[in-house]
Amino acid sequence: MKYFHEQIEAKWQKYWAENQTFAAQNNSEKPKYYVLDMFPYPSGAGLHVGHPLGYIASDIVARYKRHKGFNVLHPQGYDSFGLPAEQYAIQTGQHPEKTTKENIARYREQLDKIGFSFDWSREVRTSNPDYYKWTQWIFIQLFESYYCKQADKAFPISELVKVFEAEGNANVDLVCDDGVELFTAAEWNAFSSEKQQEILLQYRLTYLAETEVNWCPALGTVLANDEIVNGVSERGGHPVIRKKMTQWSMRISAYAERLLQGLETIDWSESIKESQRNWIGKSVGASVTFQVSSSKFQVEVFTTRPDTIFGVTFMTLAPEHELVSQITTPEQKAAVEAYVEATAKRSERERMADVKTISGVFTGAYAEHPFTNEPIPIWIGDYVLAGYGTGAVMAVPCGDERDYAFANFFKGKEGMPEIKNIFNQDISEAAFAEKSGFELVNSDFLNGLDYKSGTKKAIEELEKIKGGKAKVNYRLRDAVFSRQRYWGEPFPVYYVNGMPQMIDAKHLPIILPEVEKYLPTEDGQPPLGNATHWAWDVEKLRVTSCELIDNKTVFPLELNTMPGWAGSSWYWMRYMDAHNENEFASQDALNYWENVDLYIGGSEHATGHLLYSRFWNKFLKDRGFITPEEPFKKLINQGMILGMSAFVYRFYTIPMMGKKATGNFEDVVSRSFTSNIFVSKKLADQFENETYDTDLWSKIMKILNQQIELANSNLKEKESKFTQFTNFKTIPYHVDVNLVNSSDEISLNQLQNWMPEFNNAIFIDENGIETDKIIVGREVEKMSKSKYNVVNPDDICNQYGADTLRLYEMFLGPLEQAKPWNTAGITGVSGFLKKLWRLYFDDNGLIVTNDEPTAEMYKSLHKTIKKVTEDIENFSFNTSVSQFMICVNELAQLKCNHRKILEPLAILVSPYAPHIAEELWSQLGHKGSVSTVAFPVFEEKYLVESEKEYPVSFNGKMRFTIKLPLDLTAAQIEEIVMTDERTQTQLQGRTPNKVIIVPGKIINLVG
RNA sequence: GCGGGUAUGGUGAAAUUGGUAGACACGCCAGACUUAGGAUCUGGUGCCGCAAGGUGUGAAGGUUCGAGUCCUUUUACCCGCACCA
């Protein structure tokens, strides 16, 4: 009986689906284990072999934990709102819902082929109304909450109203917008309800405010900070500009400290934690207030070096700072305005790109030093960022390189005094930016102190004179939550006189309206502005036609939609109780499953999804909906599987750039001639490095020039001819990697079948002679359709089987490491499965006997049990596969066909290769699935050895081995070793100075 | 600039607390069988060397009887943040 994966795999996949083998129960005697994958965005391209890597790893853990007696929750779903579906809709007019559904069907088909043990009965799709109903609900909860700094948690806004009614807001310590006005209880109670609403909005955890946002004109939407990479949009790489817009924001900054502290309690990779720490960007220091001379204005700065307060030489404000226009003197007005305008014109990216150019302008105004009352000139400079701290700095050139550079650049100009040095250090060449190794001088009461004591003392003194206080600053900004897109969650919000009102939760979901086109409206409204049925009737409590808007009973609805991260910030909770219509999940389910024990996904979500999820989790905990502080206890980032691209190399000519060359570069390039000559990497390299011989060169030139002549003869009269150039290069040309899986050669025929553009191609071999086969070049790149290096898991499953795919993906290397895919190596694991099968079957059928196995067989099995158990616990899946191979090789050698060995072996293999394991299990005569059978338990007794092959080293160099009983003492070992003739040969009569014997390990003779 | 990570044969990679470097595979070489297949099986394979032997984990130094592993210095590459006050 031979092993045919085709029959086995389909059969068991069907069995699992029909029997709901992996459906998790929400209560059980067993301990719970929640293992989660980052759910995919279903793109039109389908899965490639990189996508399932993490899913295979998590599936192995899920299956293992079931064997170990856990009640395992292992769900899967789709993050199905998103930009690609919308852009496709814009191009084709197809409803995103339709394409999304099609893509999901394709994904599901591909996933099913790999044999995952997902509990599909709990599938979620973020774009389904019964899911986003609860995303909207959470938004409402955030709106109805505020954050109390003292209690360090969120509370219902209704409680805040009570506080305001009783005592106003002067004595409360709450997270809110900058510059909220102070009021007493009496004043509050006298405010109109509109005014009260306006004030409350400044405290809500999601709020509507005019803020500087990242506007991406090409995408027609705002983006969150984490959606921008190097000043351009993460998707598409479009430029992003700053723009003031009224937008919904999430007050994630309220949670900055808890998000930072929580990192200490979770088992995540150091790099992700570090990314989050960077993103949160905590810095401890002080805020200092400087009075602007002879004016009512004050400038507040944040500094991490209050100890350098006496070194303040000038101050710098960001060009966008609100005081700039108010404090500038008439004499400086023109210069300042010109500078501000020039800066505003530059994009964020430009400013980032040229950080070395120093620019700035003096405002003419002075501030007073809080201790010395000395005048301090106030400058504007674009090295100060409006978005960080207060957008203003106290410049201490002696201790800060940027201030130092700025001071030197404007040295001698009006308003730039001599640098004050407050360190007992030389600053003639550069600033002294160290935080240790100095003593403060010229610093009044700080003289003689160091960084630590000086900081403490300076803050104390500042507090005494009310000139400043200790302050912790965070880089983390509130997250913009509005997107000007169609394919996202609509807000449950309507507007009465411009003030946002929440729709009562019992009317949710507010379903995404139909629109005729998915682009913004002509007057610049988001796509939902195209909807005709998008108004809220407060009497009938339903969405109604926009024509009925009268701002009395029918009001306009919010036109923005939620960002992509909304739906993914809580989905792991929905899996716990995916079909609950009354709650986002029942209390019982939430209490039972708590949080995710193991989360596997890519590291690209470090500062996006993973931070927002922690934020929402903490919020929902504060409001008593859930109990865990953190959503994901352990996180593993699978490395990217890279594609092995294959290239042939094509000649093209470069026109001589000399006197004759006319026109710009593009013109010249357009006159270059791309030939149909393809060569191997080896030859291409020779031409790149100009190490070819002249003979070869002239042969190729001949063919090339023939082609040029031919091309010229086919040109129309007016077209300019290609000249016979003498200068040529090769360009790499991607060919489909699937054409060259098992060999490095590609034939002309293969290429012509693959793509018609190769019909006139000529291959040239290393001797300059036409050939029909050349060796391709290889390079590792990210897998992508355009690079023709995508390997489809379906193809692997069809050819080798899902079990082979699963084993091979694990066998490639450590899970967290990026690694190139190379299908050539797959025969190793494919052969392993065949070998495994042959332990159980010969040509006639099952050969398993009930005979008692030998000690060696037990040893092989138990070694494997031990190794595989440890490996899974340590997520070291690649070494497990090696161990399986070792075990099967050993058992085959031992001709083992013993049930007592082969039965546990089938269970051991089942997390990795579940289909073959199920088949073996059932062929061994068992009913039901192997997936819940107890995992074999390792027993030490089978591994106990009586002898050890000792390595014998001389001066640390291993010379020979000697087999000795393990119960010998060191002295006995020494005696035997010393009398061994090989020892005598090595020593050549010398006596060792020292003999080191570690029983059970090594023998080392020194001297 | 700051922070995180990686570096071992032709290739992917193993190596618990420091204890026989290169397990397991791919590839390659040789052979067996054969219905000549990209099947199966056996042996070999870090490098130099006929061998004895030498040498070898990015580089240099150190600790140790013994270092891929620990310490110091350094180089290259990858990732994150970045005029963050």
XYZ file of C-alpha atoms in Angstrom, chain A residues 198-623:
426
model
C -18.697 71.430 23.970
C -16.784 71.245 27.224
C -17.439 67.552 27.725
C -16.092 66.876 24.253
C -12.725 68.065 25.502
C -12.674 65.255 28.040
C -14.154 62.347 26.114
C -11.856 59.459 25.168
C -12.927 59.873 21.611
C -13.510 63.420 20.604
C -14.130 65.648 17.663
C -11.596 68.396 17.316
C -9.848 70.513 14.785
C -6.382 69.076 14.691
C -3.375 69.061 12.470
C -3.730 65.802 10.597
C -1.698 63.912 8.052
C -3.588 64.451 4.838
C -2.762 62.268 1.888
C -4.106 64.008 -1.229
C -3.523 61.010 -3.496
C -5.590 58.725 -1.279
C -7.991 61.519 -0.412
C -7.913 60.708 3.254
C -6.177 61.382 6.537
C -3.740 58.858 7.929
C -2.644 57.940 11.430
C 1.013 58.393 12.353
C 1.696 54.687 12.081
C 0.265 54.647 8.554
C 3.032 56.962 7.375
C 6.493 55.658 6.687
C 9.321 58.088 5.932
C 6.904 60.906 5.242
C 4.857 59.031 2.654
C 1.786 56.841 2.975
C 2.451 53.260 3.917
C 0.030 52.158 1.223
C 1.088 53.411 -2.172
C 3.907 55.658 -1.034
C 2.047 58.911 -1.673
C 3.138 62.216 -0.160
C 1.489 63.340 3.035
C 0.966 66.918 4.135
C -0.109 68.539 7.390
C -3.567 69.995 7.320
C -5.986 71.331 9.884
C -9.229 69.371 9.828
C -12.047 68.565 12.162
C -11.646 64.910 12.887
C -12.486 62.228 15.389
C -9.535 61.329 17.572
C -8.860 58.651 20.140
C -7.318 59.846 23.373
C -4.733 57.052 23.423
C -2.295 59.478 25.049
C -4.262 59.052 28.274
C -3.010 55.488 28.358
C 0.627 56.269 27.489
C 2.038 55.329 30.873
C -0.029 52.181 31.217
C 0.828 51.106 27.696
C 4.467 51.550 28.603
C 4.297 49.803 31.971
C 2.230 46.947 30.624
C 5.073 45.940 28.342
C 6.916 44.657 31.387
C 4.178 42.130 32.057
C 3.898 40.524 28.638
C 6.024 37.977 26.881
C 6.723 39.691 23.580
C 9.885 39.955 21.561
C 12.249 42.629 22.766
C 12.220 44.344 19.386
C 8.445 44.860 19.373
C 8.456 46.078 22.938
C 11.251 48.446 22.074
C 9.312 49.738 19.061
C 6.357 50.448 21.301
C 8.563 52.140 23.888
C 10.027 54.303 21.133
C 6.594 55.118 19.849
C 5.305 56.071 23.279
C 8.530 58.023 23.775
C 8.471 58.801 27.455
C 10.837 61.484 28.676
C 11.108 62.791 32.191
C 11.967 66.395 32.879
C 10.286 69.658 33.710
C 8.094 72.258 32.181
C 9.397 75.761 32.663
C 7.449 78.951 32.105
C 9.179 82.006 30.732
C 7.489 85.389 30.971
C 7.768 87.321 27.721
C 9.212 90.712 28.610
C 6.727 93.557 28.821
C 3.810 91.493 27.612
C 1.071 89.301 29.014
C 2.354 86.230 27.213
C 4.208 83.329 28.677
C 6.147 80.664 26.847
C 6.083 77.209 28.313
C 8.887 74.842 27.400
C 9.584 71.231 28.151
C 13.103 70.178 29.014
C 14.766 66.982 30.132
C 17.632 69.031 31.534
C 16.259 71.416 34.162
C 19.739 71.266 35.706
C 20.980 73.396 32.812
C 18.533 76.211 33.500
C 21.342 78.734 34.040
C 22.801 77.847 30.687
C 19.782 79.141 28.781
C 21.198 81.461 26.139
C 18.117 81.918 23.965
C 14.769 80.279 23.301
C 13.440 78.746 20.120
C 9.819 78.357 19.095
C 8.519 76.170 16.316
C 7.416 78.281 13.347
C 3.856 77.025 13.921
C 3.867 78.108 17.575
C 0.743 80.107 18.354
C 2.624 82.936 20.094
C 4.896 83.669 17.154
C 2.681 86.281 15.574
C 1.818 87.884 18.896
C 5.270 88.461 20.350
C 7.188 89.367 17.210
C 8.348 92.976 17.252
C 7.315 95.280 14.395
C 10.927 95.495 13.186
C 11.159 91.713 12.830
C 7.658 91.153 11.541
C 8.535 90.917 7.867
C 11.417 88.527 8.405
C 9.424 86.299 10.740
C 6.415 86.136 8.455
C 8.587 85.273 5.497
C 10.252 82.519 7.471
C 6.989 81.073 8.762
C 5.552 81.069 5.300
C 8.606 79.438 3.783
C 8.548 76.711 6.398
C 4.850 76.055 5.923
C 5.443 75.467 2.231
C 7.947 72.754 2.881
C 6.492 69.337 3.341
C 7.139 67.233 6.367
C 9.288 65.052 4.173
C 11.450 67.920 2.984
C 11.971 69.096 6.514
C 12.944 65.605 7.528
C 15.214 65.162 4.549
C 17.382 68.136 5.238
C 17.911 68.209 8.939
C 21.414 69.526 8.575
C 20.508 72.909 7.133
C 20.159 75.348 9.963
C 17.550 78.036 9.571
C 15.755 80.412 11.889
C 14.915 84.012 12.591
C 14.935 86.303 15.613
C 11.492 87.534 16.757
C 12.882 90.640 18.390
C 11.149 89.625 21.609
C 12.806 88.664 24.868
C 11.728 86.494 27.747
C 12.803 86.746 31.365
C 14.911 84.083 32.959
C 12.866 82.725 35.862
C 15.742 83.020 38.321
C 18.027 85.774 37.054
C 15.429 87.850 35.201
C 18.016 88.300 32.486
C 16.549 88.905 29.041
C 16.550 85.839 26.818
C 16.086 86.406 23.096
C 13.279 84.427 21.486
C 13.992 82.844 18.113
C 12.038 80.758 15.669
C 13.614 77.716 14.136
C 12.293 74.734 12.246
C 14.477 72.381 14.235
C 11.843 72.745 16.914
C 8.833 70.592 16.162
C 5.371 71.937 16.803
C 4.050 68.497 17.615
C 6.394 67.586 20.414
C 6.340 68.938 23.948
C 5.079 72.512 23.873
C 6.637 73.366 20.515
C 9.165 75.545 22.255
C 12.558 74.914 23.804
C 14.907 76.682 26.139
C 18.146 76.595 24.206
C 21.215 75.581 26.167
C 23.988 75.521 23.558
C 26.651 74.328 25.956
C 24.739 71.118 26.590
C 22.820 70.424 23.392
C 24.305 69.889 19.968
C 21.371 71.365 18.071
C 21.262 74.472 20.216
C 25.040 74.694 19.879
C 24.888 74.515 16.115
C 22.064 77.045 16.005
C 23.925 79.475 18.271
C 27.099 79.206 16.234
C 25.264 79.606 12.959
C 23.772 82.926 14.120
C 26.800 83.968 16.132
C 27.218 87.696 16.225
C 23.773 88.371 14.772
C 21.295 90.520 16.607
C 19.643 88.609 19.415
C 22.263 85.879 19.644
C 24.331 86.332 22.792
C 27.560 84.583 23.678
C 27.065 80.957 24.705
C 26.811 80.553 28.452
C 28.852 77.661 29.711
C 27.626 76.108 32.930
C 29.819 73.022 32.828
C 33.351 72.721 34.054
C 34.106 71.334 30.614
C 35.527 72.607 27.366
C 32.864 73.563 24.843
C 35.011 75.385 22.327
C 34.624 72.599 19.758
C 31.298 71.022 20.574
C 28.519 70.955 23.104
C 28.966 68.831 26.185
C 25.885 66.640 25.895
C 26.793 63.962 28.434
C 24.668 63.467 31.496
C 27.600 62.587 33.676
C 31.207 63.562 34.219
C 30.665 67.232 34.937
C 29.980 69.676 37.704
C 27.678 72.674 37.309
C 29.272 76.113 37.476
C 27.978 79.651 36.938
C 24.677 78.281 38.123
C 23.910 80.048 41.387
C 22.325 77.540 43.736
C 23.105 74.644 41.423
C 26.853 75.156 41.518
C 28.757 71.996 42.283
C 25.837 69.693 41.568
C 25.648 66.964 38.931
C 22.867 65.953 36.539
C 20.809 64.044 39.053
C 21.062 66.334 42.061
C 20.972 69.442 39.867
C 17.758 68.329 38.198
C 16.125 67.649 41.538
C 17.218 70.968 43.021
C 16.252 72.966 39.923
C 12.737 71.517 39.929
C 12.353 72.250 43.639
C 13.383 75.846 43.141
C 11.195 76.253 40.070
C 8.212 74.991 42.017
C 8.964 77.458 44.828
C 8.799 80.420 42.490
C 5.967 78.843 40.461
C 8.167 79.026 37.399
C 7.846 75.393 36.488
C 7.284 71.861 37.671
C 8.372 68.309 37.116
C 6.800 66.892 33.996
C 6.714 63.696 32.058
C 6.298 64.099 28.344
C 5.216 61.462 25.820
C 5.778 61.384 22.122
C 2.610 59.344 21.659
C -0.066 61.491 20.047
C -3.784 60.978 20.031
C -4.805 58.814 17.100
C -6.926 60.287 14.335
C -9.958 58.059 13.947
C -11.750 59.482 10.883
C -11.109 58.318 7.364
C -12.536 59.889 4.233
C -13.328 56.524 2.748
C -16.270 54.364 1.883
C -15.241 50.841 2.837
C -15.101 51.144 6.613
C -17.341 51.204 9.655
C -19.795 54.133 9.660
C -19.885 56.176 12.847
C -23.046 55.922 14.935
C -23.107 59.703 14.986
C -25.414 62.446 13.791
C -25.054 66.190 14.130
C -27.324 68.679 15.816
C -26.115 72.232 15.271
C -22.656 70.912 14.552
C -22.459 69.015 17.833
C -22.018 65.258 17.502
C -24.702 63.049 19.028
C -24.429 59.339 19.594
C -27.156 57.096 18.292
C -28.428 54.924 21.095
C -26.704 51.555 21.173
C -29.969 49.702 20.809
C -30.349 51.011 17.253
C -27.038 49.591 16.113
C -25.735 48.599 13.718
C -25.853 51.699 11.580
C -25.374 50.001 8.266
C -23.020 51.342 5.639
C -25.207 53.054 3.009
C -25.146 52.325 -0.691
C -23.480 54.918 -2.888
C -23.290 55.332 -6.613
C -19.630 56.053 -6.656
C -16.904 55.482 -4.150
C -15.017 58.719 -4.732
C -15.312 61.899 -2.680
C -18.166 64.200 -3.666
C -17.576 67.134 -5.932
C -17.570 69.562 -3.024
C -14.912 67.518 -1.275
C -17.037 65.505 1.134
C -16.056 61.924 1.917
C -17.635 59.197 -0.248
C -20.556 58.794 2.145
C -21.556 62.280 0.989
C -22.764 60.518 -2.167
C -25.307 58.519 -0.203
C -28.882 59.665 -0.633
C -30.182 57.671 2.293
C -27.963 58.866 5.085
C -29.742 60.964 7.679
C -30.981 60.176 11.160
C -34.594 60.512 12.152
C -34.677 61.043 15.920
C -38.358 60.263 16.150
C -38.561 57.174 14.008
C -35.090 56.220 15.226
C -33.808 55.053 11.906
C -31.678 56.049 8.985
C -33.640 57.923 6.397
C -33.349 59.944 3.207
C -31.064 62.962 3.155
C -33.859 64.941 1.514
C -35.753 64.869 4.788
C -33.034 66.672 6.727
C -34.711 69.557 8.524
C -32.399 69.769 11.564
C -35.463 69.386 13.766
C -36.266 65.722 13.635
C -33.979 64.573 10.845
C -30.273 65.289 11.120
C -27.241 64.616 8.980
C -25.143 61.574 9.787
C -21.363 61.491 10.042
C -19.758 61.153 6.612
C -16.392 59.787 7.690
C -15.800 56.128 8.353
C -13.569 54.441 10.897
C -9.964 53.527 10.120
C -8.747 50.051 9.288
C -7.552 49.430 12.793
C -10.976 49.888 14.387
C -12.247 46.421 13.629
C -8.986 44.692 14.462
C -8.627 46.357 17.863
C -11.029 43.990 19.606
C -11.692 41.002 17.336
C -10.034 38.459 19.605
C -12.866 39.030 22.069
C -15.562 38.475 19.491
C -14.211 35.004 18.764
C -15.050 34.090 22.338
C -18.738 34.450 21.593
C -18.970 35.218 17.906
C -22.727 35.097 17.412
C -23.923 36.946 20.474
C -26.572 39.441 19.418
C -26.912 41.153 22.779
C -23.345 41.800 23.807
C -19.976 41.935 22.059
C -19.370 38.733 23.997
C -21.060 37.297 27.052
C -19.523 37.819 30.456
C -19.257 34.057 30.833
C -17.321 33.701 27.606
C -15.070 36.651 28.418
C -14.372 35.356 31.896
C -13.692 31.890 30.621
C -11.302 32.713 27.790
C -9.834 35.848 29.411
C -7.197 36.794 26.853
C -4.986 35.323 24.187
C -2.347 32.925 25.453
C -0.391 32.854 22.233
C -0.610 35.370 19.402
C 1.300 34.834 16.184
C 1.677 37.413 13.447
C 3.965 39.766 11.611
C 6.092 42.414 13.238
C 4.808 45.086 10.847
C 1.948 45.712 13.280
C 4.284 46.712 16.099
C 3.075 50.263 16.534
C -0.322 50.029 14.880
C -2.641 47.165 15.587
C -0.728 45.882 18.604
C -0.752 49.265 20.332
C -4.360 50.130 19.530
C -5.498 46.684 20.664
C -3.779 47.147 23.994
C -5.392 50.577 24.307
C -8.943 49.331 23.691
C -8.361 46.358 25.928
C -7.298 48.592 28.809
C -10.242 50.880 28.188
C -12.756 48.026 28.197
C -11.166 46.752 31.374
C -11.488 50.150 33.030
C -15.146 50.254 32.182
